[in-house]
Short mmCIF file of C-alpha atoms in Angstrom, two decimals:
data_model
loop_
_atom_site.label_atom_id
_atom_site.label_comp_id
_atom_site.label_asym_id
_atom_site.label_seq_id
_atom_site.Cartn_x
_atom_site.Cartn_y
_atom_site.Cartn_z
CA UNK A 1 0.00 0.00 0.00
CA UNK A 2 1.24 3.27 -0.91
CA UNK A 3 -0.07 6.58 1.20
CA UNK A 4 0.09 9.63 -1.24
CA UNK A 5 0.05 13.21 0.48
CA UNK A 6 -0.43 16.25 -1.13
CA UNK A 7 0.75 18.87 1.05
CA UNK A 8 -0.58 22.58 0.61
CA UNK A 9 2.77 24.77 0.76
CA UNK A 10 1.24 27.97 -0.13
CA UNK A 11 3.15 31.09 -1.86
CA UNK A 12 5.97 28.91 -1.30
CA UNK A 13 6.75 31.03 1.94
CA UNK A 14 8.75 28.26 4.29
CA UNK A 15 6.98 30.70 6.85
CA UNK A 16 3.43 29.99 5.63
CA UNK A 17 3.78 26.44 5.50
CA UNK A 18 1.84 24.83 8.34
CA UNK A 19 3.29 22.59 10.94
CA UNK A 20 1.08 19.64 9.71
CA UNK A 21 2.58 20.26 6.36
CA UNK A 22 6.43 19.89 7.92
CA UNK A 23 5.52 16.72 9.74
CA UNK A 24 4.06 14.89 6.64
CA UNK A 25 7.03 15.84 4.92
CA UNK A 26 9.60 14.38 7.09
CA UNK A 27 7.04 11.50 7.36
CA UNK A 28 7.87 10.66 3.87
CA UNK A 29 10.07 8.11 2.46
CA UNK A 30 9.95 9.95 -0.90
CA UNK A 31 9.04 13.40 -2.05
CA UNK A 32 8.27 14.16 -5.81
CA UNK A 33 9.42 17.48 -7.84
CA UNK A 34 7.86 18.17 -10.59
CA UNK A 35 10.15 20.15 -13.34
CA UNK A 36 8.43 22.34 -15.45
CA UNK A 37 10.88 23.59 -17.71
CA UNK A 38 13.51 26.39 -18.08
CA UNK A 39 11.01 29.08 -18.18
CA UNK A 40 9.61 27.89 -14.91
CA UNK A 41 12.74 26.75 -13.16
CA UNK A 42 11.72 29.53 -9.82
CA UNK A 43 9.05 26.86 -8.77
CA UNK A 44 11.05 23.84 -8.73
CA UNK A 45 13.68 25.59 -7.32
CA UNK A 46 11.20 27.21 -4.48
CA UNK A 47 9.94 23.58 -3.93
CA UNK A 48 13.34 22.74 -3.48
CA UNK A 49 14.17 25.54 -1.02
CA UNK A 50 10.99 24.35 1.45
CA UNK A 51 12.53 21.04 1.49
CA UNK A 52 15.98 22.10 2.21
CA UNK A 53 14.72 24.39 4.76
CA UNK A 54 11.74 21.80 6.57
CA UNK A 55 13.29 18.51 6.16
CA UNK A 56 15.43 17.58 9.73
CA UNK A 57 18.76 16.78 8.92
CA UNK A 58 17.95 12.52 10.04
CA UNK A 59 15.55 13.00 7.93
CA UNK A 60 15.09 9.71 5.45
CA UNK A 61 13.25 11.47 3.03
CA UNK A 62 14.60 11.31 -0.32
CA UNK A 63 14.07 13.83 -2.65
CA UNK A 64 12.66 12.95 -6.82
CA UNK A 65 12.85 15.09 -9.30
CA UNK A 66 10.70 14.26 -12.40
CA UNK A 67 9.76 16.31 -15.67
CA UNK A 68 5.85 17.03 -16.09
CA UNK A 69 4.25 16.19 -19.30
CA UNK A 70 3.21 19.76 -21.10
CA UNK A 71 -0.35 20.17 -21.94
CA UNK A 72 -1.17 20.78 -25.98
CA UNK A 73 -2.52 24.31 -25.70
CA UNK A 74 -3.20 24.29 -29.33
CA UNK A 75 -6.16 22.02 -28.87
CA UNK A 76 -9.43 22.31 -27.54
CA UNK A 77 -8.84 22.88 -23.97
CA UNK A 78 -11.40 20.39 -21.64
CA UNK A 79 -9.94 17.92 -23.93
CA UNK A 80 -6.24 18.91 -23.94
CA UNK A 81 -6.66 18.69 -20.03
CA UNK A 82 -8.29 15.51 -19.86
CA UNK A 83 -5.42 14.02 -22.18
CA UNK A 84 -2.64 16.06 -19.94
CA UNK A 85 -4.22 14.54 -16.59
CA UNK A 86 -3.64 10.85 -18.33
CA UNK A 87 -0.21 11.39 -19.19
CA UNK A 88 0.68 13.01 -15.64
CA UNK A 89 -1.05 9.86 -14.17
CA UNK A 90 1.04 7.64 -15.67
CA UNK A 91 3.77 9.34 -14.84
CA UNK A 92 3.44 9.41 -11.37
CA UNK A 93 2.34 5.38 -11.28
CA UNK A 94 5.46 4.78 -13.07
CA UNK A 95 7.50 7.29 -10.32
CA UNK A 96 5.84 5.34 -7.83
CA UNK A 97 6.39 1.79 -9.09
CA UNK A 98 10.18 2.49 -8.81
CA UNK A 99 10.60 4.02 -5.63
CA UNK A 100 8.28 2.44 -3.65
CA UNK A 101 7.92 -0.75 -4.72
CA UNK A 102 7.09 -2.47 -1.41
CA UNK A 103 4.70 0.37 -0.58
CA UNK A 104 5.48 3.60 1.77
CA UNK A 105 4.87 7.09 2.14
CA UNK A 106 4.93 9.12 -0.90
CA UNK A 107 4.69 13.26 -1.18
CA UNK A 108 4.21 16.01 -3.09
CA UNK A 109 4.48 19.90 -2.47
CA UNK A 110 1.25 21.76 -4.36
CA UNK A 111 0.84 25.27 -4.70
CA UNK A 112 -2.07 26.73 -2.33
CA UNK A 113 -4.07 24.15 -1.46
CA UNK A 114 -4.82 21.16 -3.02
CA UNK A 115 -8.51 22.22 -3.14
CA UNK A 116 -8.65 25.61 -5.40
CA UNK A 117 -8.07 25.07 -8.71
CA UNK A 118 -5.55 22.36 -8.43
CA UNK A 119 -5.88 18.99 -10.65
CA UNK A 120 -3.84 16.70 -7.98
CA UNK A 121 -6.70 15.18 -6.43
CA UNK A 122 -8.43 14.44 -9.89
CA UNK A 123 -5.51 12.86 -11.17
CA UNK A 124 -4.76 10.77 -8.13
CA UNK A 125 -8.76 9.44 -8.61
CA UNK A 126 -7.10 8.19 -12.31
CA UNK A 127 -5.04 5.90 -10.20
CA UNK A 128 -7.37 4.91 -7.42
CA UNK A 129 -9.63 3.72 -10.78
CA UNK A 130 -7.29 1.38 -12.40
CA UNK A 131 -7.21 -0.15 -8.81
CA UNK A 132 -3.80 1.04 -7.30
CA UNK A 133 -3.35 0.07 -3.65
CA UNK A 134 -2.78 3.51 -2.58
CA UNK A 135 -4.37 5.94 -0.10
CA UNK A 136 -4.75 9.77 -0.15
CA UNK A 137 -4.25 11.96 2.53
CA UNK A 138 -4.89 15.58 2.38
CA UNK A 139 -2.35 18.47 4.61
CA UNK A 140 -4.19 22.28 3.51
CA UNK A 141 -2.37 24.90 2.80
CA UNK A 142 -2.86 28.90 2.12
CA UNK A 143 -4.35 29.93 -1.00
CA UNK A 144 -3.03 32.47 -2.84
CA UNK A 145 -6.44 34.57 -1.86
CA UNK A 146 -5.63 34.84 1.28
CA UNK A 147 -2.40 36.44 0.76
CA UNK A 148 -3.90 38.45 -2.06
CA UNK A 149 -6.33 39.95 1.04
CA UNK A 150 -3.88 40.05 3.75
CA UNK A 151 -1.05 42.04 1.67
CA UNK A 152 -3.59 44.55 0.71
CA UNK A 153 -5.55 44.56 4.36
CA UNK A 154 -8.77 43.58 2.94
CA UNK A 155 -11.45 41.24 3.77
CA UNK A 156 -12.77 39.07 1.54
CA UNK A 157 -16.70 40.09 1.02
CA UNK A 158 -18.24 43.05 1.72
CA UNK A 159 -20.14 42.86 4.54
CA UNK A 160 -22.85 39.71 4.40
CA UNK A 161 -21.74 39.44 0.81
CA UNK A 162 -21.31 36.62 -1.79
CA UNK A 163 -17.97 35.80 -3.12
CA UNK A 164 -17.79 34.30 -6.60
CA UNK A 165 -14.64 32.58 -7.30
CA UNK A 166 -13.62 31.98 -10.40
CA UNK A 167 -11.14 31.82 -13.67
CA UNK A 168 -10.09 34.25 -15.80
CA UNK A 169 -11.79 32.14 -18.98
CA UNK A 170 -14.98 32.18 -17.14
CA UNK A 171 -14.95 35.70 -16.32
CA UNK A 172 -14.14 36.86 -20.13
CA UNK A 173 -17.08 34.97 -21.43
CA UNK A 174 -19.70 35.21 -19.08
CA UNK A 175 -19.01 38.86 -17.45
CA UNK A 176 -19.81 39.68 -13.91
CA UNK A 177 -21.32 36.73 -12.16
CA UNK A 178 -24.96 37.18 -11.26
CA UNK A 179 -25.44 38.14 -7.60
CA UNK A 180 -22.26 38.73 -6.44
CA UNK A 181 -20.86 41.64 -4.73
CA UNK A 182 -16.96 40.09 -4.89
CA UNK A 183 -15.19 38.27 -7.43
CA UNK A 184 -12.05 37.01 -7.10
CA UNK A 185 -10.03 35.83 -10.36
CA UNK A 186 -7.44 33.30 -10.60
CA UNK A 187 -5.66 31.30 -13.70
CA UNK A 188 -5.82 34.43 -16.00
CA UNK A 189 -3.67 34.38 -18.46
CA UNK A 190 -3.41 38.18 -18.76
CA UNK A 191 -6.12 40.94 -18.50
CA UNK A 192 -9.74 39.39 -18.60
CA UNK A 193 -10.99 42.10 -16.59
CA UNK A 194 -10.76 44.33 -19.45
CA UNK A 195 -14.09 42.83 -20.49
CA UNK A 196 -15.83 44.54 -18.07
CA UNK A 197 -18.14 47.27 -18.81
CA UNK A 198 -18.08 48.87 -15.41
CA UNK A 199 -14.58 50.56 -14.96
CA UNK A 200 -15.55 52.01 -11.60
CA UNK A 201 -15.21 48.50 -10.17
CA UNK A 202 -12.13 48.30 -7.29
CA UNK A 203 -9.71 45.96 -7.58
CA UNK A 204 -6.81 44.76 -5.88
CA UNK A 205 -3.92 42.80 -7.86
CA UNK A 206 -1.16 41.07 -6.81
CA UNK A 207 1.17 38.26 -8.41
CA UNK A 208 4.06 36.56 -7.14
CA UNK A 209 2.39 36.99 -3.54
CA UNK A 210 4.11 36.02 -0.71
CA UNK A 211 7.41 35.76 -2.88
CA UNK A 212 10.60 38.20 -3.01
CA UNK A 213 9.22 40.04 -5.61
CA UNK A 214 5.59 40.56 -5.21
CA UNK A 215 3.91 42.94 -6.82
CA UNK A 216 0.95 44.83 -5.70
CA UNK A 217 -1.50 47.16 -7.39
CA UNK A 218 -5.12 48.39 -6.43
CA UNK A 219 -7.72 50.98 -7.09
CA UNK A 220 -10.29 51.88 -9.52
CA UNK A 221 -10.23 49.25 -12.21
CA UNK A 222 -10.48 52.64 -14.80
CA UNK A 223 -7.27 54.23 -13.24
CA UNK A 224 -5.36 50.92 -12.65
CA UNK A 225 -6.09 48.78 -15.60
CA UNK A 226 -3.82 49.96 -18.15
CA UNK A 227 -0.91 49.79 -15.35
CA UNK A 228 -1.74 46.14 -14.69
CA UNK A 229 -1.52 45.14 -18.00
CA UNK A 230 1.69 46.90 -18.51
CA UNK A 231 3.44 45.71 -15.26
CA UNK A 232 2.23 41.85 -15.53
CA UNK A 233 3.70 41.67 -19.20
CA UNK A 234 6.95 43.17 -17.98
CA UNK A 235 7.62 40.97 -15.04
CA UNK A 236 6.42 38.43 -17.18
CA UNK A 237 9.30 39.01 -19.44
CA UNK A 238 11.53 39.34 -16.69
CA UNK A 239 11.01 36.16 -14.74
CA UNK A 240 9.85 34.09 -17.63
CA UNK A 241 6.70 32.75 -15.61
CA UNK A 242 3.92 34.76 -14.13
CA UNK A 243 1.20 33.52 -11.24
CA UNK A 244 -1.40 36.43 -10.06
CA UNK A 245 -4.76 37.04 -9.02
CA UNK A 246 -6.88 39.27 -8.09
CA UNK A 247 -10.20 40.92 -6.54
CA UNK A 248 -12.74 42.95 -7.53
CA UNK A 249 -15.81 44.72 -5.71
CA UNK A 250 -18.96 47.25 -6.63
CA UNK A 251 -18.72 48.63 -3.04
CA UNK A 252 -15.85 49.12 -0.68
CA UNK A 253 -14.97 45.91 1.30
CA UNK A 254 -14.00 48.25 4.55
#
């Protein structure tokens, strides 16, 4: 029997990772890196840094590095994901046939938590289905929202308001979500709340939170858009890799 954890590590902060995140990785016998590529080498490398800095030095844990399959974003996307998910399953079966062939304790570090708009709990239900002996355990982490609304001191809804959370795809084709006061935006890749008719929204932006060089913006989306767009592509072009989100509210959420 294998016991899989997904462990929530945040921004990538070592100081936001919980303690229940540090045990179950020194409770491992293996941890798994993905490696994204060159233009995405600050993730694995951050991953790397949070098990430098949390593993004990009598630690057994023994550290895998492994290159992800890359999802064909030329075709259609539900079904370029679905085939992605496949090939990342059988990458991990493989990763876990070979190091852990008697069973054991297997990990791996996910961005957030492994509950908001993260596919590692779908794709370990690929394995669980062709009938691997192997159990899933589940250590939270902070989302990236919750650093989005502490670094700017805001709450998240406006008082006994609805939060709609949501993707940047959804919000360019459907608009403002019906009934709700707060929207907060994640997995855009650059801009969708240009779409929005109503540039007297707020909003508050932020990417690379809880990193070195986070970057924060806010105000009135028609005084702050044009800024936004112009800062993401440059520090896009700078680090190679962008991650940001953001919130946005009719009213004031204070």
């Amino acid at each position: 029997m294998i016991e899989l954890a997904f462990i929530g590590i945040g921004t990538g902060n070592p100081e936001h990772v919980t303690l229940a995140a540090v045990r179950a990785l020194n409770a491992a016998d293996v941890v798994l890196l993905p490696r994204k590529g060159e233009s995405k080498a600050d993730l694995i490398d951050l991953r790397r840094l949070l098990c430098d800095e949390l593993l004990e030095e009598e630690s057994p844990t023994r550290i895998v590095e492994f290159d992800l399959p890359t999802r064909d974003g030329k075709a259609p996307y539900l079904g370029a994901v679905n085939d992605w998910h496949a090939a990342i399953a059988a990458v991990w079966a493989q990763l876990l046939d070979e190091h852990l062939p008697q069973g054991g304790r297997a990990a791996m570090l996910v961005w957030g938590d492994p509950s908001l708009y993260d596919s590692s709990l779908r794709i370990a239900k690929r394995l669980l289905d062709a009938g691997r002996a192997l159990t899933v355990n589940v250590i939270p982490g902070i989302t990236s929202l919750q650093v989005l609304t502490a670094e700017h001191r805001i709450p998240l809804n406006a008082l006994a308001g609805a939060v709609h959370i949501t993707t940047g795809r959804r919000l360019r084709e459907n608009g403002w979500p019906t009934d709700a006061e707060t929207v907060a935006v994640l997995l855009d890749s650059g801009g969708a709340f240009s779409v929005l008719e109503d540039k007297h929204v707020h909003i508050w932006w932020g990417a690379y939170l809880g990193m070195e060089k986070q970057c924060l913006i806010e105000g009135r989306l028609k005084d702050v858009e044009q800024q936004i767009l112009e800062r993401r592509t440059a520090l896009r072009d700078q680090h190679g890799w962008i991650m940001d989100s953001y919130l946005l509210a009719r009213e004031p959420l204070l």
